[in-house]
Short mmCIF file of C-alpha atoms and ligand atoms in Angstrom, two decimals:
data_model
loop_
_atom_site.label_atom_id
_atom_site.label_comp_id
_atom_site.label_asym_id
_atom_site.label_seq_id
_atom_site.Cartn_x
_atom_site.Cartn_y
_atom_site.Cartn_z
CA UNK X 6 36.00 19.58 19.48
CA UNK X 7 34.02 16.40 19.90
CA UNK X 8 31.46 15.89 17.16
CA UNK X 9 28.21 14.32 18.37
CA UNK X 10 26.47 12.14 15.92
CA UNK X 11 22.93 11.08 16.21
CA UNK X 12 21.98 7.49 15.46
CA UNK X 13 19.40 7.04 12.71
CA UNK X 14 15.97 6.34 14.15
CA UNK X 15 15.04 2.70 14.46
CA UNK X 16 12.00 0.87 13.03
CA UNK X 17 10.04 -2.23 13.72
CA UNK X 18 8.29 -3.53 10.50
CA UNK X 19 5.38 -5.81 11.06
CA UNK X 20 3.75 -7.60 8.22
CA UNK X 21 6.96 -6.68 6.25
CA UNK X 22 6.31 -8.80 3.14
CA UNK X 23 9.08 -8.08 0.60
CA UNK X 24 10.09 -4.96 2.63
CA UNK X 25 8.79 -2.28 0.41
CA UNK X 26 7.90 -0.13 3.47
CA UNK X 27 11.53 -0.39 4.55
CA UNK X 28 12.69 0.79 1.09
CA UNK X 29 10.65 3.92 1.53
CA UNK X 30 11.66 4.58 5.09
CA UNK X 31 14.79 6.52 4.17
CA UNK X 32 17.02 7.31 7.02
CA UNK X 33 15.60 4.58 9.39
CA UNK X 34 17.38 1.54 10.57
CA UNK X 35 15.31 -1.68 10.68
CA UNK X 36 15.62 -3.10 14.17
CA UNK X 37 13.20 -5.95 13.61
CA UNK X 38 10.93 -7.28 10.80
CA UNK X 39 8.34 -10.04 10.77
CA UNK X 40 6.14 -11.78 8.24
CA UNK X 41 4.28 -15.09 8.29
CA UNK X 42 5.01 -16.05 4.72
CA UNK X 43 8.40 -17.75 4.26
CA UNK X 44 8.44 -16.93 0.55
CA UNK X 45 8.07 -13.23 1.24
CA UNK X 46 10.57 -13.47 4.01
CA UNK X 47 13.08 -14.87 1.56
CA UNK X 48 12.52 -11.82 -0.64
CA UNK X 49 12.86 -9.55 2.24
CA UNK X 50 16.21 -11.26 3.20
CA UNK X 51 17.45 -11.10 -0.49
CA UNK X 52 16.90 -7.47 -0.65
CA UNK X 53 17.62 -6.11 2.87
CA UNK X 54 20.20 -8.45 4.19
CA UNK X 55 19.94 -9.15 7.89
CA UNK X 56 17.24 -11.24 9.57
CA UNK X 57 13.47 -11.25 9.50
CA UNK X 58 11.38 -13.28 11.94
CA UNK X 59 9.19 -15.71 10.15
CA UNK X 60 6.02 -16.52 11.84
CA UNK X 61 2.61 -15.43 13.10
CA UNK X 62 2.51 -12.03 14.78
CA UNK X 63 0.37 -13.61 17.50
CA UNK X 64 3.43 -15.79 18.45
CA UNK X 65 5.66 -12.85 19.08
CA UNK X 66 6.17 -11.26 22.47
CA UNK X 67 7.78 -7.96 23.52
CA UNK X 68 10.97 -9.81 24.45
CA UNK X 69 11.46 -10.70 20.65
CA UNK X 70 11.65 -7.00 19.92
CA UNK X 71 15.11 -5.50 20.42
CA UNK X 72 15.78 -2.13 21.98
CA UNK X 73 13.32 0.77 21.64
CA UNK X 74 12.10 1.65 18.23
CA UNK X 75 11.20 5.22 17.16
CA UNK X 76 8.70 3.83 14.73
CA UNK X 77 6.46 0.78 14.44
CA UNK X 78 5.14 0.24 10.93
CA UNK X 79 2.23 -2.29 10.49
CA UNK X 80 0.86 -3.04 6.95
CA UNK X 81 -1.48 -5.55 8.32
CA UNK X 82 -3.50 -7.86 6.10
CA UNK X 83 -6.48 -6.16 4.43
CA UNK X 84 -8.61 -9.00 2.75
CA UNK X 85 -11.29 -8.70 5.38
CA UNK X 86 -11.73 -4.98 5.16
CA UNK X 87 -11.06 -4.68 1.42
CA UNK X 88 -13.91 -3.33 -0.78
CA UNK X 89 -13.14 -6.35 -3.08
CA UNK X 90 -13.60 -8.97 -0.26
CA UNK X 91 -16.40 -10.24 1.96
CA UNK X 92 -15.68 -7.55 4.58
CA UNK X 93 -15.86 -9.54 7.80
CA UNK X 94 -13.79 -6.81 9.24
CA UNK X 95 -10.94 -6.66 11.92
CA UNK X 96 -12.55 -9.45 13.89
CA UNK X 97 -11.92 -11.79 11.04
CA UNK X 98 -9.09 -14.27 10.83
CA UNK X 99 -6.68 -12.51 8.44
CA UNK X 100 -7.23 -8.72 9.13
CA UNK X 101 -7.64 -9.51 12.92
CA UNK X 102 -3.83 -9.95 12.87
CA UNK X 103 -3.81 -6.21 13.54
CA UNK X 104 -4.72 -7.02 17.12
CA UNK X 105 -1.80 -9.41 17.36
CA UNK X 106 0.30 -6.37 16.47
CA UNK X 107 -1.53 -4.10 18.95
CA UNK X 108 -1.02 -6.58 21.79
CA UNK X 109 2.78 -6.13 21.24
CA UNK X 110 2.48 -2.30 21.37
CA UNK X 111 0.65 -2.75 24.66
CA UNK X 112 3.38 -4.99 25.98
CA UNK X 113 6.04 -2.59 24.87
CA UNK X 114 4.20 0.21 26.66
CA UNK X 115 4.17 -1.79 29.83
CA UNK X 116 7.91 -2.14 29.45
CA UNK X 117 8.40 1.60 28.91
CA UNK X 118 9.44 0.93 25.40
CA UNK X 119 6.37 2.16 23.33
CA UNK X 120 7.41 3.66 19.98
CA UNK X 121 6.63 7.39 19.73
CA UNK X 122 5.46 6.88 16.18
CA UNK X 123 3.11 4.19 14.84
CA UNK X 124 1.92 3.86 11.18
CA UNK X 125 -0.84 1.53 10.23
CA UNK X 126 -1.21 1.07 6.42
CA UNK X 127 -4.32 -0.59 5.00
CA UNK X 128 -6.81 -0.40 2.17
CA UNK X 129 -9.32 2.46 2.23
CA UNK X 130 -12.01 -0.11 2.86
CA UNK X 131 -10.96 0.13 6.53
CA UNK X 132 -12.75 3.48 6.73
CA UNK X 133 -16.03 1.96 6.16
CA UNK X 134 -15.88 -1.71 7.08
CA UNK X 135 -18.28 -2.51 9.89
CA UNK X 136 -20.09 0.82 9.24
CA UNK X 137 -16.79 2.49 10.35
CA UNK X 138 -16.46 0.51 13.63
CA UNK X 139 -13.19 -1.04 12.48
CA UNK X 140 -11.54 2.31 11.83
CA UNK X 141 -13.05 3.61 15.10
CA UNK X 142 -11.61 0.67 17.01
CA UNK X 143 -8.15 1.22 15.65
CA UNK X 144 -8.18 4.96 16.35
CA UNK X 145 -9.73 4.40 19.79
CA UNK X 146 -6.94 1.91 20.74
CA UNK X 147 -4.30 4.45 19.69
CA UNK X 148 -5.94 7.28 21.42
CA UNK X 149 -6.45 5.24 24.62
CA UNK X 150 -2.70 4.63 24.57
CA UNK X 151 -2.03 8.36 24.61
CA UNK X 152 -1.28 8.81 20.86
CA UNK X 153 -2.42 11.65 18.81
CA UNK X 154 -4.09 10.07 15.75
CA UNK X 155 -4.63 11.23 12.23
CA UNK X 156 -4.80 9.60 8.80
CA UNK X 157 -4.06 10.26 5.24
CA UNK X 158 -5.53 8.66 2.13
CA UNK X 159 -2.66 8.60 -0.26
CA UNK X 160 -3.03 7.40 -3.88
CA UNK X 161 0.25 6.07 -5.46
CA UNK X 162 -1.07 7.71 -8.70
CA UNK X 163 0.47 11.03 -7.54
CA UNK X 164 3.99 9.47 -7.91
CA UNK X 165 3.52 6.43 -10.15
CA UNK X 166 1.34 5.45 -13.06
CA UNK X 167 -0.77 3.13 -11.01
CA UNK X 168 -4.12 3.91 -9.27
CA UNK X 169 -3.58 2.65 -5.77
CA UNK X 170 -5.36 4.49 -2.98
CA UNK X 171 -4.23 3.39 0.57
CA UNK X 172 -4.98 4.52 4.04
CA UNK X 173 -2.12 5.57 6.39
CA UNK X 174 -3.05 5.98 10.01
CA UNK X 175 -0.25 7.95 11.75
CA UNK X 176 -0.05 8.06 15.58
CA UNK X 177 2.43 10.24 17.44
CA UNK X 178 3.02 10.21 21.14
CA UNK X 179 5.02 12.94 22.79
CA UNK X 180 5.92 14.50 19.50
CA UNK X 181 4.55 17.28 17.37
CA UNK X 182 3.90 16.70 13.65
CA UNK X 183 2.99 19.09 10.94
CA UNK X 184 -0.74 19.54 10.94
CA UNK X 185 -3.55 21.73 9.61
CA UNK X 186 -6.53 23.12 11.55
CA UNK X 187 -8.91 20.96 9.57
CA UNK X 188 -8.99 18.80 6.47
CA UNK X 189 -6.90 20.28 3.75
CA UNK X 190 -4.99 19.03 0.59
CA UNK X 191 -5.22 15.99 -1.51
CA UNK X 192 -4.77 13.40 1.23
CA UNK X 193 -7.77 14.45 3.41
CA UNK X 194 -10.28 12.94 1.03
CA UNK X 195 -14.05 13.25 1.45
CA UNK X 196 -14.34 9.62 2.54
CA UNK X 197 -11.60 10.22 5.18
CA UNK X 198 -13.38 13.35 6.41
CA UNK X 199 -16.60 11.33 6.61
CA UNK X 200 -15.00 8.53 8.53
CA UNK X 201 -13.40 10.89 11.00
CA UNK X 202 -16.78 12.44 11.70
CA UNK X 203 -18.09 8.97 12.61
CA UNK X 204 -15.22 8.23 15.10
CA UNK X 205 -16.01 7.56 18.78
CA UNK X 206 -15.51 10.75 20.80
CA UNK X 207 -12.22 9.73 22.51
CA UNK X 208 -10.67 9.09 19.07
CA UNK X 209 -12.13 12.38 17.74
CA UNK X 210 -10.57 14.26 20.66
CA UNK X 211 -7.15 12.71 19.94
CA UNK X 212 -7.48 13.54 16.18
CA UNK X 213 -4.95 15.55 14.21
CA UNK X 214 -5.16 16.61 10.54
CA UNK X 215 -1.53 15.63 9.66
CA UNK X 216 -0.38 17.77 6.70
CA UNK X 217 1.99 16.72 4.05
CA UNK X 218 3.37 18.87 1.13
CA UNK X 219 1.47 18.61 -2.07
CA UNK X 220 3.08 15.83 -4.22
CA UNK X 221 5.07 16.95 -7.25
CA UNK X 222 3.59 16.44 -10.72
CA UNK X 223 3.91 12.91 -11.85
CA UNK X 224 6.15 12.58 -14.91
CA UNK X 225 5.85 8.87 -15.71
CA UNK X 226 3.18 6.92 -17.56
CA UNK X 227 2.64 3.19 -17.99
CA UNK X 228 4.45 3.11 -21.36
CA UNK X 229 7.62 4.42 -19.85
CA UNK X 230 7.82 1.43 -17.31
CA UNK X 231 7.31 -1.37 -19.83
CA UNK X 232 10.08 -3.83 -20.64
CA UNK X 233 11.38 -3.79 -24.24
CA UNK X 234 8.94 -5.42 -26.67
CA UNK X 235 11.63 -8.00 -27.70
CA UNK X 236 12.25 -9.05 -24.11
CA UNK X 237 8.82 -10.25 -23.21
CA UNK X 238 6.46 -13.02 -24.33
CA UNK X 239 3.48 -11.96 -26.42
CA UNK X 240 0.27 -13.90 -26.80
CA UNK X 241 -0.14 -15.71 -30.18
CA UNK X 242 -2.66 -14.18 -32.59
CA UNK X 243 -5.26 -16.80 -31.50
CA UNK X 244 -4.70 -16.06 -27.90
CA UNK X 245 -4.93 -12.33 -28.54
CA UNK X 246 -8.16 -12.67 -30.54
CA UNK X 247 -9.71 -14.75 -27.80
CA UNK X 248 -8.75 -12.24 -25.16
CA UNK X 249 -9.97 -9.20 -27.16
CA UNK X 250 -13.24 -10.97 -27.90
CA UNK X 251 -14.10 -10.33 -24.21
CA UNK X 252 -13.70 -6.58 -24.58
CA UNK X 253 -16.61 -4.59 -23.29
CA UNK X 254 -18.43 -2.64 -26.13
CA UNK X 255 -17.42 0.83 -25.02
CA UNK X 256 -13.85 -0.32 -24.45
CA UNK X 257 -13.81 -1.97 -27.86
CA UNK X 258 -14.60 1.40 -29.49
CA UNK X 259 -11.77 3.04 -27.59
CA UNK X 260 -9.28 0.26 -28.52
CA UNK X 261 -10.40 0.48 -32.20
CA UNK X 262 -9.72 4.29 -32.20
CA UNK X 263 -6.34 3.76 -30.70
CA UNK X 264 -5.46 1.05 -33.34
CA UNK X 265 -6.84 3.15 -36.15
CA UNK X 266 -4.68 6.13 -35.06
CA UNK X 267 -1.57 4.19 -36.27
CA UNK X 268 0.34 5.47 -33.29
CA UNK X 269 1.79 3.43 -30.45
CA UNK X 270 -0.75 3.44 -27.72
CA UNK X 271 -0.46 1.30 -24.52
CA UNK X 272 -3.52 0.10 -22.57
CA UNK X 273 -3.67 -1.74 -19.27
CA UNK X 274 -6.52 -4.34 -19.18
CA UNK X 275 -8.23 -6.65 -16.77
CA UNK X 276 -10.83 -9.40 -16.94
CA UNK X 277 -13.94 -8.67 -14.86
CA UNK X 278 -17.11 -10.56 -14.28
CA UNK X 279 -20.13 -8.28 -14.99
CA UNK X 280 -23.72 -8.84 -14.97
CA UNK X 281 -25.37 -8.06 -18.24
CA UNK X 282 -28.97 -8.71 -18.92
CA UNK X 283 -29.21 -10.65 -15.74
CA UNK X 284 -26.37 -13.04 -16.69
CA UNK X 285 -22.73 -13.06 -15.50
CA UNK X 286 -20.27 -12.44 -18.31
CA UNK X 287 -16.45 -12.17 -18.43
CA UNK X 288 -15.40 -8.79 -19.84
CA UNK X 289 -12.08 -7.31 -20.68
CA UNK X 290 -11.90 -3.66 -19.56
CA UNK X 291 -9.15 -1.34 -20.75
CA UNK X 292 -7.69 1.93 -19.60
CA UNK X 293 -5.86 4.00 -22.12
CA UNK X 294 -5.11 6.99 -19.80
CA UNK X 295 -1.46 6.06 -19.22
CA UNK X 296 -2.20 4.32 -15.86
CA UNK X 297 -2.26 0.73 -14.71
CA UNK X 298 -5.15 -0.33 -12.53
CA UNK X 299 -4.36 -1.20 -8.95
CA UNK X 300 -2.00 -4.24 -8.73
CA UNK X 301 -3.51 -7.09 -6.73
CA UNK X 302 -2.41 -10.50 -5.68
CA UNK X 303 -3.02 -12.99 -8.53
CA UNK X 304 -5.47 -15.24 -6.72
CA UNK X 305 -8.06 -15.23 -9.38
CA UNK X 306 -8.19 -14.82 -13.14
CA UNK X 307 -9.74 -11.26 -12.75
CA UNK X 308 -6.78 -9.85 -10.87
CA UNK X 309 -4.17 -10.55 -13.62
CA UNK X 310 -3.41 -7.41 -15.58
CA UNK X 311 -2.73 -7.39 -19.23
CA UNK X 312 -0.72 -5.00 -21.40
CA UNK X 313 -2.35 -4.28 -24.84
CA UNK X 314 -0.17 -2.37 -27.32
CA UNK X 315 -1.54 -0.79 -30.52
CA UNK X 316 1.33 0.05 -32.98
CA UNK X 317 1.03 0.85 -36.71
CA UNK X 318 -2.43 -0.47 -36.95
CA UNK X 319 -1.65 -3.80 -35.14
CA UNK X 320 -2.77 -4.94 -31.69
CA UNK X 321 -0.69 -7.19 -29.53
CA UNK X 322 -1.35 -8.43 -26.00
CA UNK X 323 0.48 -10.05 -23.15
CA UNK X 324 0.52 -10.24 -19.36
CA UNK X 325 2.11 -7.60 -17.19
CA UNK X 326 5.50 -8.98 -15.88
CA UNK X 327 6.72 -9.07 -12.39
CA UNK X 328 9.42 -6.54 -13.14
CA UNK X 329 6.87 -4.14 -14.51
CA UNK X 330 4.74 -4.64 -11.50
CA UNK X 331 7.72 -3.81 -9.31
CA UNK X 332 8.35 -0.62 -11.34
CA UNK X 333 4.68 0.30 -10.87
CA UNK X 334 5.39 0.09 -7.09
CA UNK X 335 8.41 2.39 -7.41
CA UNK X 336 10.89 -0.43 -6.67
CA UNK X 337 14.25 -0.09 -8.41
CA UNK X 338 15.40 -2.67 -10.85
CA UNK X 339 18.16 -3.74 -8.49
CA UNK X 340 15.43 -5.30 -6.29
CA UNK X 341 15.80 -9.12 -6.55
CA UNK X 342 12.37 -10.53 -7.49
CA UNK X 343 11.41 -14.22 -6.97
CA UNK X 344 11.95 -16.41 -9.93
CA UNK X 345 8.38 -17.12 -10.93
CA UNK X 346 6.04 -14.48 -12.44
CA UNK X 347 3.27 -15.43 -10.17
CA UNK X 348 5.40 -15.16 -7.01
CA UNK X 349 6.70 -11.77 -8.24
CA UNK X 350 3.26 -10.46 -8.92
CA UNK X 351 1.95 -11.74 -5.56
CA UNK X 352 4.77 -10.04 -3.72
CA UNK X 353 4.14 -6.65 -5.42
CA UNK X 354 0.33 -6.96 -5.48
CA UNK X 355 0.32 -7.04 -1.68
CA UNK X 356 2.87 -4.34 -1.06
CA UNK X 357 2.93 -0.62 -0.34
CA UNK X 358 4.17 1.82 -3.06
CA UNK X 359 7.78 2.91 -2.16
CA UNK X 360 7.40 6.71 -3.07
CA UNK X 361 4.34 7.08 -1.02
CA UNK X 362 6.13 5.73 2.02
CA UNK X 363 9.01 8.03 1.16
CA UNK X 364 6.75 11.12 0.99
CA UNK X 365 5.25 10.13 4.48
CA UNK X 366 8.66 9.59 5.88
CA UNK X 367 10.18 12.86 4.55
CA UNK X 368 7.14 15.02 5.11
CA UNK X 369 5.78 13.72 8.45
CA UNK X 370 7.69 10.99 10.21
CA UNK X 371 11.24 12.26 10.28
CA UNK X 372 10.32 15.88 10.86
CA UNK X 373 8.17 14.73 13.89
CA UNK X 374 11.08 12.74 15.26
CA UNK X 375 13.57 15.45 14.65
CA UNK X 376 11.46 17.85 16.70
CA UNK X 377 10.97 15.73 19.73
CA UNK X 378 9.51 18.90 21.20
CA UNK X 379 6.79 17.50 23.48
CA UNK X 380 7.57 15.34 26.46
CA UNK X 381 5.99 11.76 26.37
CA UNK X 382 2.41 11.73 27.63
CA UNK X 383 1.40 9.11 29.99
CA UNK X 384 -0.65 6.22 28.50
CA UNK X 385 -4.31 7.02 28.44
CA UNK X 386 -3.84 10.76 28.05
CA UNK X 387 -3.77 12.67 24.71
CA UNK X 388 -1.42 15.62 24.49
CA UNK X 389 -3.23 18.89 24.08
C1 SAM I 12 -0.48 -6.07 2.89
S1 SAM I 12 0.88 -7.22 3.05
C2 SAM I 12 2.18 -6.20 3.56
C3 SAM I 12 3.36 -6.18 2.66
C4 SAM I 12 4.49 -5.16 2.90
N1 SAM I 12 4.03 -3.93 3.47
C5 SAM I 12 5.26 -4.93 1.70
O1 SAM I 12 5.29 -3.78 1.32
O2 SAM I 12 5.82 -5.81 1.04
C6 SAM I 12 0.52 -8.07 4.55
C7 SAM I 12 1.54 -8.99 4.96
O3 SAM I 12 1.14 -9.65 6.24
C8 SAM I 12 1.59 -10.93 6.24
N2 SAM I 12 0.72 -11.58 7.27
C9 SAM I 12 -0.48 -11.99 7.15
N3 SAM I 12 -0.87 -12.50 8.27
C10 SAM I 12 0.05 -12.49 9.18
C11 SAM I 12 0.32 -12.85 10.56
N4 SAM I 12 -0.73 -13.46 11.23
N5 SAM I 12 1.42 -12.71 11.14
C12 SAM I 12 2.50 -12.09 10.40
N6 SAM I 12 2.40 -11.71 9.14
C13 SAM I 12 1.25 -11.83 8.56
C14 SAM I 12 1.42 -11.42 4.78
O4 SAM I 12 2.29 -12.49 4.53
C15 SAM I 12 1.77 -10.21 4.00
O5 SAM I 12 3.11 -10.20 3.59
#
């Protein structure tokens, strides 16, 4: 008897960075990957083997994309929609790269090669940038091309000791996906529900509340991911004192309580500029809840994360290492990081957390593709 084997579904990865989306897309073959940053592309190559196209997404055409992918994944740049940025939106230079990606999807469609699954990953600021117009424009584009559209706000904290909420817009065409009748579960957050209500009518008509299983209970905390004390560089006493002198008053009390306990307690800390009595002051803010703050790209002093350890009445401080940042993203230690700490932190600060992609892949993307129950709908129409 002949045994029929089915090829693994294929994926195009846009804005692929160091390839963390690909690490989470278990069971998919990468048919094509692209990123504009040669350093990130080098990391992608070092960890995935094969080729990545280095260059601007606007310079690609459909002929650069081989075969027909089942999934197109786009982690497009977020600086212009991020709550931490100036929020010029999807029309701005960096975040506007999304439209460079969308132009390719339109060209693939014209070629009869549109992927049945599209995932767009971004910061949650996309829900509200431009008073919701950016989110509306993305959902409208997908709906107009015949996709059923939904989104999930997934925080990496369900899997990893890092608070990192991210938005995943999932669009399916000609496929059924697991869905609920209305918002339900931890990934349909109040701000997502509010943003959905503000969508243009065509996008709301195409909307689906994709449902994912509840995440398992997280069993890791920050302390468990740290490198051995002897393997890392600690600040000198003078440097530690200078850093701790910036501690915000309430945080200083918490740190003092942790120190006085005599136990080993680990804090993540960041420098922030705060306005106090009308003046800008640098403050060190700590969290002692076993979580790291959201990793960011180290472009300014405030985005660097510190590790503060209280042990037997002493307090030591140092910077978070690139390997620790990788662990906070769910990346295995076999992943080859760039040599410099800044490059490693930049790579991880920009990336998507691997277990989150994995949960989306296992709970929604692969089940939808395995079903293949619905015949493809023509462009411009949404399956009912
Ligand atoms: C949010 S990061 C995505 C990282 C990736 N998901 C990962 O997990 O490593 C956005 C990526 O888009 C890339 N990028 C920015 N503008 C681009 C453009 N115009 N064309 C192609 N890639 C671009 C950046 O270099 C960056 O790696």
